[in-house]
Amino acid sequence: MRLHILNSPDSLPRCKSGVTNADSLILIEDAVVLLPSIYSAIDTSTAVYVLLDDVQRRGIKTPGNVKTLDYLQFVDLCAAHTHCISW
C-alpha cells in the first residue's frame, strides 16, 4: 500500500501510471488545482486526500468524495502506508 504525494499538476502524467486502486493519493501545494478532474485521470476506487491549508489558500472547494486533512492527519496518513512517493 503506497501513498502518492502529488505537489504539482505537471507531475500527474508520471504519477497516474504508478497508482493502483490499493494506493492512496494526496494532493498538496499547486496540485490541489486538479481536484475538479482528479477522478477522470485516475482509478475512481483510489482514495484521494487533499491538504486543507492548500485548498483554503487557493479558494478551491473540495468535492465530497475527497477527504481534507490537516498537517497532523497528513503525518498519520504517511505513517499508515508502507511507502510514500513524492511526485
CSV table of C-alpha atoms in Angstrom, one decimal, residues 1-80:
chain,number,residue,atom,x,y,z
A,1,MET,CA,0.0,0.0,0.0
A,2,ARG,CA,1.6,3.2,-1.2
A,3,LEU,CA,0.8,6.9,-0.7
A,4,HIS,CA,1.4,9.1,-3.7
A,5,ILE,CA,2.1,12.7,-2.7
A,6,LEU,CA,1.4,15.0,-5.7
A,7,ASN,CA,2.6,18.6,-5.4
A,8,SER,CA,2.4,19.8,-9.0
A,9,PRO,CA,-0.3,19.4,-11.7
A,10,ASP,CA,2.6,18.8,-14.2
A,11,SER,CA,3.5,15.6,-12.3
A,12,LEU,CA,0.1,13.9,-12.8
A,13,PRO,CA,1.0,12.1,-16.1
A,14,ARG,CA,4.0,10.4,-14.4
A,15,CYS,CA,2.2,9.7,-11.2
A,16,LYS,CA,-1.0,8.2,-12.6
A,17,SER,CA,0.8,5.3,-14.3
A,18,GLY,CA,2.0,4.1,-10.9
A,19,VAL,CA,-1.2,4.5,-8.9
A,20,THR,CA,-3.3,1.4,-8.3
A,21,ASN,CA,-6.7,1.1,-6.6
A,22,ALA,CA,-4.9,-0.2,-3.5
A,23,ASP,CA,-2.9,3.0,-3.2
A,24,SER,CA,-3.8,6.5,-1.9
A,25,LEU,CA,-3.2,9.9,-3.4
A,26,ILE,CA,-2.8,13.2,-1.6
A,27,LEU,CA,-2.8,16.5,-3.5
A,28,ILE,CA,-0.7,19.2,-1.9
A,29,GLU,CA,0.6,22.6,-2.9
A,30,ASP,CA,-0.2,23.5,-6.5
A,31,ALA,CA,-1.6,20.0,-7.3
A,32,VAL,CA,-4.8,20.9,-5.5
A,33,VAL,CA,-6.0,22.6,-8.7
A,34,LEU,CA,-6.5,19.1,-10.1
A,35,LEU,CA,-9.4,18.5,-7.6
A,36,PRO,CA,-12.3,19.1,-10.1
A,37,SER,CA,-10.9,16.5,-12.5
A,38,ILE,CA,-8.8,14.1,-10.5
A,39,TYR,CA,-11.2,11.1,-10.8
A,40,SER,CA,-11.2,11.4,-14.6
A,41,ALA,CA,-7.4,11.0,-14.5
A,42,ILE,CA,-7.0,8.1,-12.0
A,43,ASP,CA,-8.9,5.0,-11.0
A,44,THR,CA,-12.1,6.0,-9.2
A,45,SER,CA,-11.5,3.5,-6.4
A,46,THR,CA,-8.2,5.1,-5.4
A,47,ALA,CA,-8.5,7.0,-2.1
A,48,VAL,CA,-7.9,10.7,-2.7
A,49,TYR,CA,-7.0,13.3,0.0
A,50,VAL,CA,-6.1,16.9,-0.1
A,51,LEU,CA,-4.2,19.2,2.3
A,52,LEU,CA,-6.7,21.6,3.9
A,53,ASP,CA,-4.4,24.6,4.1
A,54,ASP,CA,-3.6,24.4,0.4
A,55,VAL,CA,-7.2,24.3,-0.8
A,56,GLN,CA,-8.1,27.1,1.5
A,57,ARG,CA,-5.2,29.3,0.3
A,58,ARG,CA,-6.3,28.8,-3.3
A,59,GLY,CA,-10.0,29.2,-2.6
A,60,ILE,CA,-10.8,25.7,-4.1
A,61,LYS,CA,-13.9,23.8,-2.9
A,62,THR,CA,-13.3,20.1,-2.0
A,63,PRO,CA,-15.6,17.6,-3.7
A,64,GLY,CA,-17.5,15.3,-1.2
A,65,ASN,CA,-15.6,12.2,-2.3
A,66,VAL,CA,-12.2,13.8,-1.4
A,67,LYS,CA,-11.1,13.9,2.3
A,68,THR,CA,-9.4,17.0,3.6
A,69,LEU,CA,-6.5,16.6,6.0
A,70,ASP,CA,-4.6,19.0,8.3
A,71,TYR,CA,-0.9,18.6,8.8
A,72,LEU,CA,-1.1,16.2,11.7
A,73,GLN,CA,-3.5,13.9,9.7
A,74,PHE,CA,-1.1,14.1,6.8
A,75,VAL,CA,1.6,12.7,9.0
A,76,ASP,CA,-0.7,10.0,10.2
A,77,LEU,CA,-1.6,9.1,6.6
A,78,CYS,CA,2.1,8.8,5.7
A,79,ALA,CA,2.7,6.6,8.7
A,80,ALA,CA,-0.2,4.3,7.8
